[in-house]
Amino acid sequence: DKHFNTRPCLQDPAQPNVCSVVKEGFWSSYRLNVTEENPLGSNFRLLDVLMQAMVKPDPPESLLVEPVPFYPRRLQVSWDYPVTWPRESPLQLKFRLQYRTVLHGSWTVVETENLSVLITDALSGTEHVVQVSAKDYFDAGNWSDWSVEGRATPWKSPTAEASDETTAAELESSNEGPSQVPHTEPFDRSDPLEKVAILASMGTFAFIVLTVALIITILIWVRVRRKGKEQMKNHNFISGVHMKALPKAQIL
Ligand SMILES: *[C@@H]1O[C@H](CO)[C@@H](O)[C@H](O)[C@H]1NC(C)=O
């Protein structure tokens, strides 16, 4: 009883085995009637198609891989939506990124909803290959093909590359090189958790100091008040004596 809106699928005469369904809804399902005709007769086949199940975005574009100054194990990676997936579309994309050194074959894969990733476990002094791919945010359809490769080498300490021609002064300064690297390295790796831990312990320390200071202040204040009250009492007592003494003096 349902009424279906049936339309012909337009064929390009140059490509007889292709027809394009244009400007159709993403969350719709379609039944395609593919009919073969020849002088002897015709035969048809029906295909049910879920648009969201077959969607496959184009790979992300404008991939940029950059070293991060002073961090020999970091690479900053950023990219953009493919131009064929309108940015203002309510259907967002999510991404996955894969990276490895130029020399070794195994990829590390990271998934993200952002348009950038900070790699923090790159191999120092080695060139890395990075690629990204995209998929519908709610997991409909398929992952896109991998994007074009991006390549970069993490930042290198200039003092770490001492050449044969280095002067005594440069050698001296290059001695700081190796000690500088382990200096930045633990910072580099530990950062977010360690910083939080340091902040937390500093906060706890400050809290304890403030609490002790507050308690001391309260104790001093209570003492001062008590003393003040005692003085007041003494004062009242004395004036009471005066008052009582006065009539006696009159009597006398
Ligand atoms: C498919 O299309 C052919 C040719 O137009 C038609 O004869 C056939 O009835 C169609 N089949 C269905 C199930 O609509």
XYZ file of N, CA and C and ligand atoms in Angstrom:
770
model
N 0.820 -1.203 0.000
C 0.000 0.000 0.000
C 0.858 1.259 0.000
N 2.102 1.108 0.427
C 2.977 2.276 0.520
C 3.252 2.862 -0.849
N 3.307 4.161 -0.872
C 3.618 4.810 -2.126
C 5.107 5.105 -2.198
N 5.771 4.570 -3.182
C 7.192 4.831 -3.365
C 7.389 5.812 -4.496
N 8.293 6.718 -4.232
C 8.628 7.709 -5.225
C 9.694 7.110 -6.139
N 9.313 6.720 -7.330
C 10.239 6.041 -8.236
C 10.796 7.022 -9.267
N 12.090 6.982 -9.413
C 12.759 7.880 -10.367
C 13.764 7.105 -11.195
N 13.975 7.553 -12.427
C 15.032 6.898 -13.201
C 16.405 7.356 -12.720
N 17.363 6.449 -12.811
C 18.732 6.811 -12.445
C 19.441 7.208 -13.728
N 19.935 8.441 -13.734
C 20.487 8.985 -14.978
C 21.826 8.349 -15.338
N 21.914 7.983 -16.618
C 23.136 7.342 -17.087
C 23.908 8.266 -18.020
N 25.212 8.251 -17.812
C 26.106 8.999 -18.695
C 26.394 8.105 -19.894
N 26.049 8.552 -21.148
C 26.272 7.687 -22.325
C 27.728 7.238 -22.455
N 28.661 8.031 -21.913
C 30.076 7.665 -22.009
C 30.415 6.494 -21.085
N 29.608 6.315 -20.013
C 29.865 5.205 -19.074
C 28.589 4.367 -18.959
N 28.384 3.435 -19.864
C 27.110 2.702 -19.912
C 26.825 1.855 -18.674
N 27.860 1.512 -17.892
C 27.612 0.652 -16.720
C 27.543 1.442 -15.415
N 27.401 2.765 -15.518
C 27.374 3.601 -14.310
C 26.158 4.511 -14.352
N 25.497 4.660 -13.183
C 24.513 5.725 -13.083
C 24.683 6.374 -11.718
N 24.410 7.658 -11.652
C 24.661 8.396 -10.417
C 23.370 8.851 -9.766
N 23.246 8.539 -8.484
C 22.124 9.041 -7.691
C 22.653 10.294 -6.981
N 22.148 11.451 -7.367
C 22.707 12.688 -6.812
C 21.757 13.330 -5.797
N 22.353 14.039 -4.844
C 21.617 14.829 -3.839
C 20.548 14.005 -3.139
N 20.954 12.881 -2.629
C 19.990 12.052 -1.913
C 20.275 12.077 -0.412
N 19.246 11.760 0.330
C 19.360 11.834 1.782
C 20.314 10.782 2.340
N 21.048 11.197 3.369
C 22.046 10.317 3.969
C 21.378 9.142 4.692
N 20.350 9.433 5.485
C 19.714 8.392 6.291
C 18.515 7.789 5.566
N 18.686 7.488 4.285
C 17.588 6.902 3.520
C 18.017 5.549 2.993
N 17.021 4.726 2.709
C 17.349 3.462 2.055
C 16.694 3.463 0.676
N 17.296 2.812 -0.240
C 16.830 2.823 -1.622
C 16.749 1.416 -2.168
N 15.795 1.244 -3.065
C 15.736 -0.010 -3.820
C 16.066 0.338 -5.273
N 17.100 -0.291 -5.743
C 17.496 -0.052 -7.132
C 17.018 -1.212 -7.994
N 16.383 -0.867 -9.098
C 15.943 -1.864 -10.067
C 16.899 -1.778 -11.271
N 17.762 -2.766 -11.357
C 18.715 -2.775 -12.470
C 18.167 -3.729 -13.524
N 17.765 -3.174 -14.662
C 17.147 -3.987 -15.715
C 18.071 -4.092 -16.931
N 18.289 -5.313 -17.361
C 19.052 -5.546 -18.594
C 18.045 -5.777 -19.713
N 18.322 -5.173 -20.850
C 17.436 -5.384 -22.005
C 18.252 -5.759 -23.228
N 17.756 -6.724 -23.949
C 18.336 -7.022 -25.269
C 17.178 -7.450 -26.174
N 17.467 -7.634 -27.468
C 16.342 -7.948 -28.385
C 15.533 -9.170 -27.984
N 16.096 -10.072 -27.197
C 15.372 -11.282 -26.815
C 14.464 -11.092 -25.607
N 14.655 -10.016 -24.907
C 13.814 -9.780 -23.732
C 14.536 -8.956 -22.688
N 14.050 -9.025 -21.441
C 14.694 -8.234 -20.377
C 14.738 -9.026 -19.085
N 15.620 -8.624 -18.234
C 15.795 -9.277 -16.943
C 16.129 -8.192 -15.921
N 15.587 -8.291 -14.736
C 15.924 -7.234 -13.756
C 16.383 -7.830 -12.437
N 17.120 -7.019 -11.722
C 17.644 -7.422 -10.416
C 17.387 -6.266 -9.456
N 16.989 -6.562 -8.236
C 16.720 -5.501 -7.254
C 17.823 -5.444 -6.209
N 18.295 -4.239 -5.927
C 19.349 -4.041 -4.925
C 18.823 -3.102 -3.853
N 18.910 -3.515 -2.602
C 18.529 -2.621 -1.506
C 19.780 -1.939 -0.962
N 19.705 -0.642 -0.879
C 20.880 0.136 -0.517
C 20.580 1.056 0.664
N 21.415 0.977 1.675
C 21.341 1.916 2.810
C 22.453 2.934 2.603
N 22.076 4.167 2.406
C 23.094 5.178 2.099
C 24.150 5.260 3.196
N 23.698 5.264 4.468
C 24.671 5.453 5.557
C 25.587 4.244 5.726
N 25.147 3.095 5.188
C 25.985 1.904 5.332
C 27.064 1.851 4.270
N 26.883 2.598 3.200
C 27.867 2.504 2.123
C 28.713 3.763 1.989
N 28.444 4.752 2.853
C 29.196 6.000 2.724
C 30.675 5.771 3.037
N 31.516 6.435 2.282
C 32.956 6.353 2.501
C 33.548 7.728 2.160
N 33.996 8.457 3.184
C 34.500 9.801 2.901
C 35.784 9.750 2.068
N 36.101 10.871 1.461
C 37.410 10.997 0.822
C 38.441 11.175 1.924
N 39.702 10.873 1.636
C 40.713 11.026 2.704
C 40.877 12.485 3.136
N 41.258 12.703 4.414
C 41.507 14.076 4.881
C 42.597 14.747 4.030
N 42.571 16.074 4.050
C 43.523 16.839 3.221
C 44.386 17.764 4.070
N 45.310 18.423 3.390
C 46.218 19.409 4.010
C 46.945 18.836 5.227
N 47.411 17.607 5.122
C 48.149 16.991 6.235
C 49.468 17.727 6.453
N 49.713 18.082 7.724
C 50.923 18.824 8.071
C 51.583 18.147 9.275
N 52.839 17.760 9.137
C 53.586 17.138 10.236
C 54.770 18.048 10.558
N 54.861 18.485 11.834
C 55.896 19.459 12.196
C 56.607 19.048 13.477
N 57.918 19.330 13.561
C 58.625 19.123 14.822
C 58.165 20.155 15.847
N 58.291 19.834 17.138
C 57.945 20.778 18.201
C 59.253 21.257 18.823
N 59.569 22.571 18.743
C 60.851 23.056 19.255
C 61.097 22.628 20.701
N 62.302 22.149 20.970
C 62.796 21.731 22.288
C 62.240 20.392 22.757
N 61.422 19.739 21.951
C 60.911 18.415 22.332
C 61.370 17.381 21.304
N 62.455 16.656 21.610
C 63.024 15.727 20.625
C 62.185 14.476 20.385
N 61.072 14.311 21.133
C 60.248 13.108 20.901
C 58.823 13.454 20.480
N 58.632 14.732 20.088
C 57.280 15.129 19.694
C 57.155 15.484 18.225
N 55.954 15.229 17.693
C 55.599 15.695 16.357
C 54.168 16.207 16.416
N 53.947 17.389 15.874
C 52.605 17.970 15.851
C 51.999 17.673 14.480
N 50.840 16.995 14.476
C 50.205 16.618 13.210
C 48.846 17.296 13.108
N 48.545 17.913 11.969
C 47.230 18.508 11.760
C 46.764 18.243 10.331
N 45.450 18.346 10.122
C 44.876 18.068 8.796
C 43.538 18.773 8.704
N 42.834 18.552 7.597
C 41.548 19.200 7.394
C 40.547 18.218 6.800
N 39.244 18.597 6.887
C 38.213 17.789 6.246
C 38.497 17.697 4.745
N 38.098 16.596 4.109
C 38.178 16.591 2.647
C 37.196 17.634 2.096
N 37.549 18.288 0.979
C 36.667 19.348 0.451
C 35.302 18.793 0.070
N 35.237 17.481 -0.218
C 33.965 16.884 -0.629
C 33.017 16.656 0.551
N 33.504 16.876 1.792
C 32.646 16.702 2.975
C 32.481 18.071 3.618
N 31.344 18.718 3.342
C 31.219 20.107 3.803
C 31.403 20.231 5.312
N 32.240 21.176 5.715
C 32.572 21.382 7.113
C 31.332 21.751 7.927
N 30.394 22.477 7.290
C 29.197 22.942 8.020
C 28.120 21.867 8.049
N 28.411 20.701 7.429
C 27.455 19.604 7.455
C 27.239 19.148 8.900
N 25.965 18.796 9.252
C 25.735 18.327 10.621
C 26.393 16.967 10.859
N 26.787 16.317 9.804
C 27.420 15.010 9.947
C 28.919 15.198 10.051
N 29.426 15.005 11.249
C 30.849 15.223 11.501
C 31.650 13.969 11.177
N 32.935 14.170 11.063
C 33.841 13.047 10.824
C 34.688 12.803 12.060
N 35.115 11.573 12.231
C 36.174 11.275 13.194
C 37.378 10.779 12.389
N 38.519 10.687 13.055
C 39.734 10.390 12.299
C 40.579 9.327 12.996
N 41.431 8.708 12.216
C 42.463 7.865 12.804
C 43.772 8.246 12.118
N 44.826 8.142 12.900
C 46.128 8.556 12.422
C 47.077 7.378 12.601
N 47.922 7.144 11.637
C 48.937 6.101 11.805
C 50.310 6.704 11.542
N 51.276 6.308 12.363
C 52.630 6.831 12.185
C 53.657 5.756 12.498
N 54.815 5.893 11.861
C 55.935 4.999 12.119
C 57.195 5.705 11.650
N 58.346 5.163 12.026
C 59.583 5.734 11.521
C 59.752 5.268 10.075
N 60.568 5.987 9.341
C 60.777 5.624 7.943
C 61.380 4.220 7.853
N 62.165 3.856 8.872
C 62.912 2.602 8.813
C 62.096 1.382 9.243
N 61.172 1.554 10.174
C 60.475 0.388 10.717
C 59.041 0.282 10.244
N 58.621 -0.964 10.054
C 57.369 -1.234 9.368
C 56.095 -1.172 10.177
N 56.165 -1.227 11.520
C 54.902 -1.333 12.257
C 54.324 0.042 12.578
N 53.053 0.207 12.273
C 52.359 1.475 12.491
C 51.811 1.550 13.914
N 51.809 2.742 14.462
C 51.056 3.027 15.680
C 49.809 3.768 15.225
N 48.617 3.321 15.684
C 47.372 3.937 15.232
C 46.683 4.633 16.403
N 46.212 5.845 16.179
C 45.529 6.637 17.194
C 44.211 7.127 16.592
N 43.100 7.029 17.367
C 41.836 7.590 16.890
C 41.562 8.908 17.579
N 40.949 9.843 16.872
C 40.665 11.155 17.455
C 39.453 11.798 16.806
N 38.822 12.734 17.559
C 37.715 13.508 17.001
C 38.222 14.868 16.535
N 39.477 15.172 16.865
C 40.034 16.494 16.555
C 40.707 16.512 15.189
N 41.123 17.707 14.830
C 41.835 17.877 13.560
C 43.336 17.977 13.787
N 43.795 17.510 14.952
C 45.231 17.502 15.204
C 45.560 16.483 16.286
N 46.799 16.017 16.263
C 47.279 15.065 17.279
C 48.718 15.437 17.605
N 49.065 15.362 18.878
C 50.447 15.584 19.285
C 51.065 14.219 19.588
N 52.021 13.816 18.768
C 52.729 12.552 19.002
C 53.813 12.837 20.034
N 53.851 12.058 21.123
C 54.834 12.328 22.178
C 55.840 11.194 22.333
N 55.693 10.131 21.533
C 56.615 9.002 21.669
C 57.380 8.738 20.376
N 57.661 9.825 19.651
C 58.438 9.670 18.417
C 59.876 9.283 18.780
N 60.557 8.677 17.829
C 61.952 8.284 18.045
C 62.824 9.483 17.691
N 63.630 9.947 18.677
C 64.427 11.151 18.461
C 65.345 11.011 17.253
N 65.465 12.090 16.521
C 66.428 12.159 15.420
C 66.078 11.298 14.216
N 64.838 10.758 14.165
C 64.471 9.860 13.066
C 63.274 10.414 12.303
N 63.317 10.263 11.003
C 62.199 10.735 10.194
C 61.003 9.800 10.364
N 59.808 10.395 10.446
C 58.578 9.619 10.617
C 57.635 9.843 9.447
N 56.836 8.813 9.166
C 55.800 8.893 8.140
C 54.452 8.911 8.858
N 53.551 9.798 8.437
C 52.234 9.923 9.074
C 51.154 9.951 7.997
N 50.025 9.262 8.285
C 48.856 9.313 7.399
C 47.591 9.394 8.239
N 46.532 9.984 7.687
C 45.243 10.036 8.394
C 44.143 9.492 7.502
N 43.068 9.026 8.145
C 41.887 8.619 7.391
C 40.656 9.030 8.188
N 39.506 9.114 7.525
C 38.297 9.669 8.135
C 37.134 8.697 8.030
N 36.189 8.844 8.983
C 34.970 8.037 8.960
C 33.845 8.872 9.552
N 32.616 8.548 9.182
C 31.473 9.201 9.792
C 31.578 9.087 11.312
N 31.255 10.199 12.019
C 31.431 10.273 13.467
C 30.703 9.138 14.197
N 29.513 8.766 13.713
C 28.730 7.727 14.396
C 28.968 6.349 13.791
N 30.119 6.223 13.135
C 30.590 4.917 12.676
C 29.827 4.337 11.495
N 29.012 5.150 10.838
C 28.313 4.629 9.666
C 29.300 4.491 8.505
N 29.072 3.476 7.701
C 29.885 3.348 6.505
C 31.297 2.873 6.760
N 32.208 3.363 5.955
C 33.576 2.836 5.956
C 34.610 3.926 6.222
N 35.791 3.473 6.631
C 36.926 4.387 6.744
C 37.345 4.819 5.350
N 37.765 6.037 5.219
C 38.286 6.523 3.938
C 39.621 5.842 3.659
N 40.097 6.004 2.446
C 41.466 5.576 2.160
C 42.399 6.441 2.993
N 43.646 5.989 3.146
C 44.630 6.794 3.866
C 44.993 8.018 3.041
N 45.256 9.104 3.734
C 45.644 10.337 3.055
C 47.041 10.196 2.462
N 47.468 11.218 1.743
C 48.864 11.244 1.284
C 49.756 11.257 2.526
N 50.990 10.816 2.377
C 51.917 10.760 3.510
C 52.426 12.144 3.887
N 52.629 12.322 5.185
C 53.352 13.498 5.656
C 54.606 12.982 6.344
N 55.700 13.723 6.218
C 56.959 13.271 6.831
C 57.600 14.398 7.606
N 58.213 14.030 8.742
C 58.968 15.029 9.508
C 59.880 14.318 10.496
N 60.910 15.033 10.915
C 61.856 14.551 11.926
C 61.679 15.418 13.164
N 61.593 14.805 14.369
C 61.438 15.631 15.580
C 62.594 16.616 15.743
N 62.360 17.635 16.544
C 63.355 18.675 16.809
C 64.622 18.042 17.374
N 65.767 18.552 16.882
C 67.061 18.052 17.357
C 67.784 19.178 18.071
N 68.379 18.867 19.212
C 69.201 19.852 19.901
C 70.405 20.162 19.030
N 70.620 21.447 18.694
C 71.743 21.746 17.800
C 73.079 21.340 18.412
N 73.187 21.339 19.736
C 74.455 20.990 20.393
C 74.707 19.490 20.346
N 73.668 18.700 20.121
C 73.839 17.251 20.098
C 74.550 16.781 18.837
N 74.580 17.632 17.810
C 75.218 17.240 16.568
C 76.603 17.867 16.448
N 77.492 17.469 17.301
C 78.846 18.013 17.240
C 79.589 17.384 16.072
N 80.108 18.215 15.192
C 80.851 17.698 14.044
C 82.349 17.701 14.359
N 83.151 17.214 13.403
C 84.600 17.143 13.616
C 85.227 18.528 13.719
N 84.589 19.508 13.099
C 85.188 20.835 13.027
C 84.919 21.675 14.272
N 84.263 21.097 15.265
C 83.879 21.910 16.418
C 85.104 22.436 17.164
N 85.015 23.676 17.600
C 86.085 24.296 18.372
C 85.983 23.852 19.823
N 86.997 24.222 20.590
C 86.993 23.846 22.008
C 85.773 24.417 22.715
N 85.449 25.677 22.370
C 84.301 26.329 23.012
C 83.011 25.585 22.680
N 82.897 25.192 21.414
C 81.685 24.468 21.009
C 81.614 23.107 21.693
N 82.803 22.485 21.821
C 82.853 21.182 22.488
C 82.381 21.311 23.924
N 82.835 22.397 24.543
C 82.447 22.641 25.928
C 80.924 22.768 26.042
N 80.387 23.562 25.102
C 78.937 23.759 25.162
C 78.208 22.485 24.751
N 78.859 21.665 23.895
C 78.193 20.429 23.479
C 78.194 19.412 24.617
N 79.059 19.626 25.597
C 79.036 18.767 26.776
C 77.742 18.935 27.552
N 77.179 20.137 27.399
C 75.888 20.351 28.059
C 74.783 19.625 27.310
N 75.074 19.341 26.056
C 74.070 18.697 25.196
C 73.467 17.459 25.802
N 74.299 16.419 26.053
C 73.734 15.170 26.564
C 73.007 15.359 27.901
N 73.522 16.276 28.726
C 72.858 16.474 30.007
C 71.548 17.232 29.823
N 71.498 17.998 28.715
C 70.262 18.741 28.454
C 69.155 17.801 27.990
N 69.558 16.817 27.190
C 68.546 15.920 26.627
C 67.812 15.149 27.726
N 68.535 14.468 28.644
C 67.795 13.785 29.717
C 67.013 14.759 30.595
N 67.444 16.020 30.570
C 66.718 17.020 31.353
C 65.320 17.254 30.792
N 65.285 17.424 29.472
C 63.986 17.700 28.844
C 63.169 16.421 28.728
N 63.857 15.316 28.594
C 63.191 14.046 28.313
C 62.170 13.634 29.390
N 62.547 13.545 30.681
C 61.567 13.102 31.676
C 60.366 14.046 31.746
N 60.649 15.319 31.530
C 59.585 16.314 31.513
C 58.599 15.982 30.420
N 59.229 15.746 29.277
C 58.502 15.452 28.056
C 57.534 14.283 28.248
N 58.069 13.194 28.825
C 57.261 11.979 28.911
C 56.205 12.070 29.987
N 56.641 12.593 31.145
C 55.765 12.494 32.307
C 54.620 13.472 32.208
N 54.778 14.543 31.389
C 54.140 15.776 31.747
C 52.777 15.786 32.402
N 51.691 15.414 31.759
C 50.432 15.842 32.357
C 50.238 15.289 33.768
N 50.497 13.991 33.963
C 50.255 13.357 35.258
C 51.162 13.931 36.332
N 52.451 14.064 35.987
C 53.393 14.545 36.981
C 53.062 15.968 37.404
N 52.691 16.789 36.417
C 52.342 18.174 36.737
C 51.151 18.213 37.682
N 50.161 17.377 37.394
C 48.974 17.322 38.244
C 49.375 16.900 39.659
N 50.256 15.891 39.758
C 50.691 15.394 41.057
C 51.420 16.494 41.831
N 52.301 17.235 41.141
C 53.043 18.317 41.790
C 52.082 19.399 42.255
N 51.158 19.765 41.387
C 50.175 20.792 41.743
C 49.364 20.356 42.949
N 48.937 19.080 42.941
C 48.118 18.562 44.029
C 48.881 18.612 45.351
N 50.161 18.197 45.337
C 50.906 18.185 46.591
C 51.196 19.606 47.059
N 51.429 20.524 46.098
C 51.623 21.922 46.473
C 50.353 22.473 47.108
N 49.218 22.112 46.532
C 47.925 22.558 47.051
C 47.703 22.044 48.453
N 47.994 20.767 48.677
C 47.828 20.165 49.999
C 48.717 20.874 51.015
N 49.962 21.118 50.646
C 50.907 21.800 51.525
C 50.383 23.186 51.903
N 49.937 23.927 50.885
C 49.427 25.284 51.130
C 48.226 25.230 52.071
N 47.369 24.237 51.881
C 46.172 24.080 52.700
C 46.539 23.842 54.164
N 47.532 22.944 54.389
C 47.977 22.638 55.750
C 48.547 23.890 56.402
N 49.417 24.609 55.701
C 50.020 25.831 56.245
C 48.932 26.838 56.614
N 47.966 27.030 55.711
C 46.886 27.983 55.976
C 46.059 27.567 57.185
N 45.757 26.259 57.293
C 44.960 25.747 58.405
C 45.676 26.000 59.734
N 46.982 25.683 59.788
C 47.758 25.903 61.004
C 47.752 27.386 61.367
N 47.972 28.237 60.371
C 47.984 29.680 60.608
C 46.645 30.134 61.160
N 45.558 29.610 60.620
C 44.213 29.980 61.056
C 43.986 29.567 62.505
N 44.390 28.330 62.854
C 44.216 27.824 64.219
C 44.978 28.708 65.196
N 46.227 29.047 64.868
C 47.036 29.902 65.750
C 46.355 31.245 65.936
N 45.872 31.813 64.836
C 45.195 33.112 64.908
C 43.989 33.040 65.842
N 43.181 31.985 65.696
C 41.983 31.836 66.531
C 42.375 31.719 67.999
N 43.413 30.904 68.302
C 43.861 30.727 69.686
C 44.284 32.062 70.291
N 45.094 32.833 69.524
C 45.558 34.136 70.020
C 44.378 35.051 70.280
N 43.420 35.054 69.359
C 42.260 35.935 69.446
C 41.424 35.606 70.678
N 41.231 34.271 70.913
C 40.458 33.830 72.074
C 41.141 34.291 73.372
N 42.469 34.162 73.420
C 43.233 34.561 74.604
C 43.089 36.044 74.870
N 43.296 36.804 73.788
C 43.219 38.273 73.917
C 41.843 38.679 74.428
N 40.807 38.027 73.896
C 39.439 38.356 74.307
C 39.216 38.047 75.785
N 39.736 36.876 76.219
C 39.552 36.444 77.600
C 40.212 37.443 78.544
N 41.437 37.831 78.170
C 42.165 38.808 78.967
C 41.385 40.094 79.064
N 40.862 40.516 77.923
C 40.090 41.764 77.853
C 38.899 41.687 78.785
N 38.203 40.535 78.790
C 37.018 40.367 79.638
C 37.391 40.448 81.114
N 38.544 39.806 81.458
C 38.994 39.810 82.841
C 39.281 41.237 83.314
N 39.926 41.991 82.411
C 40.229 43.384 82.762
C 38.938 44.157 83.006
N 37.933 43.877 82.109
C 36.640 44.551 82.237
C 36.010 44.229 83.601
N 36.089 42.906 83.957
C 35.500 42.469 85.230
C 36.160 43.211 86.385
N 37.513 43.237 86.342
C 38.269 43.934 87.391
C 37.823 45.384 87.486
N 37.668 45.979 86.329
C 37.287 47.373 86.256
C 35.932 47.591 86.936
N 34.966 46.688 86.549
C 33.614 46.781 87.134
C 33.658 46.600 88.649
N 34.510 45.637 89.070
C 34.623 45.346 90.505
C 35.086 46.588 91.253
N 36.131 47.206 90.655
C 36.692 48.399 91.304
C 35.658 49.507 91.402
N 34.936 49.712 90.280
C 33.945 50.802 90.319
C 32.823 50.467 91.286
N 32.555 49.126 91.401
C 31.542 48.675 92.373
C 31.980 49.024 93.777
N 33.246 48.793 94.050
C 33.800 49.108 95.362
C 33.665 50.587 95.654
N 33.956 51.360 94.628
C 33.851 52.809 94.755
C 32.458 53.220 95.157
N 31.516 52.573 94.352
C 30.105 52.923 94.595
C 29.718 52.570 96.034
N 30.186 51.380 96.468
C 29.820 50.949 97.820
C 30.557 51.800 98.848
N 31.774 52.158 98.491
C 32.590 52.910 99.435
C 32.054 54.321 99.640
N 31.446 54.826 98.574
C 31.003 56.213 98.625
C 29.969 56.465 99.730
N 28.917 55.615 99.772
C 27.927 55.856 100.833
C 28.543 55.769 102.238
N 29.508 54.805 102.378
C 30.169 54.672 103.698
C 30.823 55.985 104.072
N 31.465 56.577 103.107
C 32.177 57.836 103.358
C 31.175 58.902 103.777
N 29.991 58.836 103.166
C 28.965 59.823 103.522
C 28.484 59.627 104.957
N 28.366 58.293 105.287
C 27.920 57.977 106.627
C 28.895 58.516 107.641
N 30.191 58.282 107.283
C 31.227 58.747 108.207
C 31.190 60.289 108.224
C 12.061 -3.224 -12.773
O 12.086 -2.481 -13.987
C 11.604 -3.186 -15.126
C 11.786 -2.303 -16.341
O 11.248 -1.015 -16.115
C 10.141 -3.550 -14.907
O 9.660 -4.324 -15.979
C 10.028 -4.374 -13.616
O 8.661 -4.626 -13.325
C 10.652 -3.625 -12.433
N 10.557 -4.467 -11.277
C 10.066 -4.032 -10.067
C 9.996 -5.058 -8.968
O 9.668 -2.909 -9.905
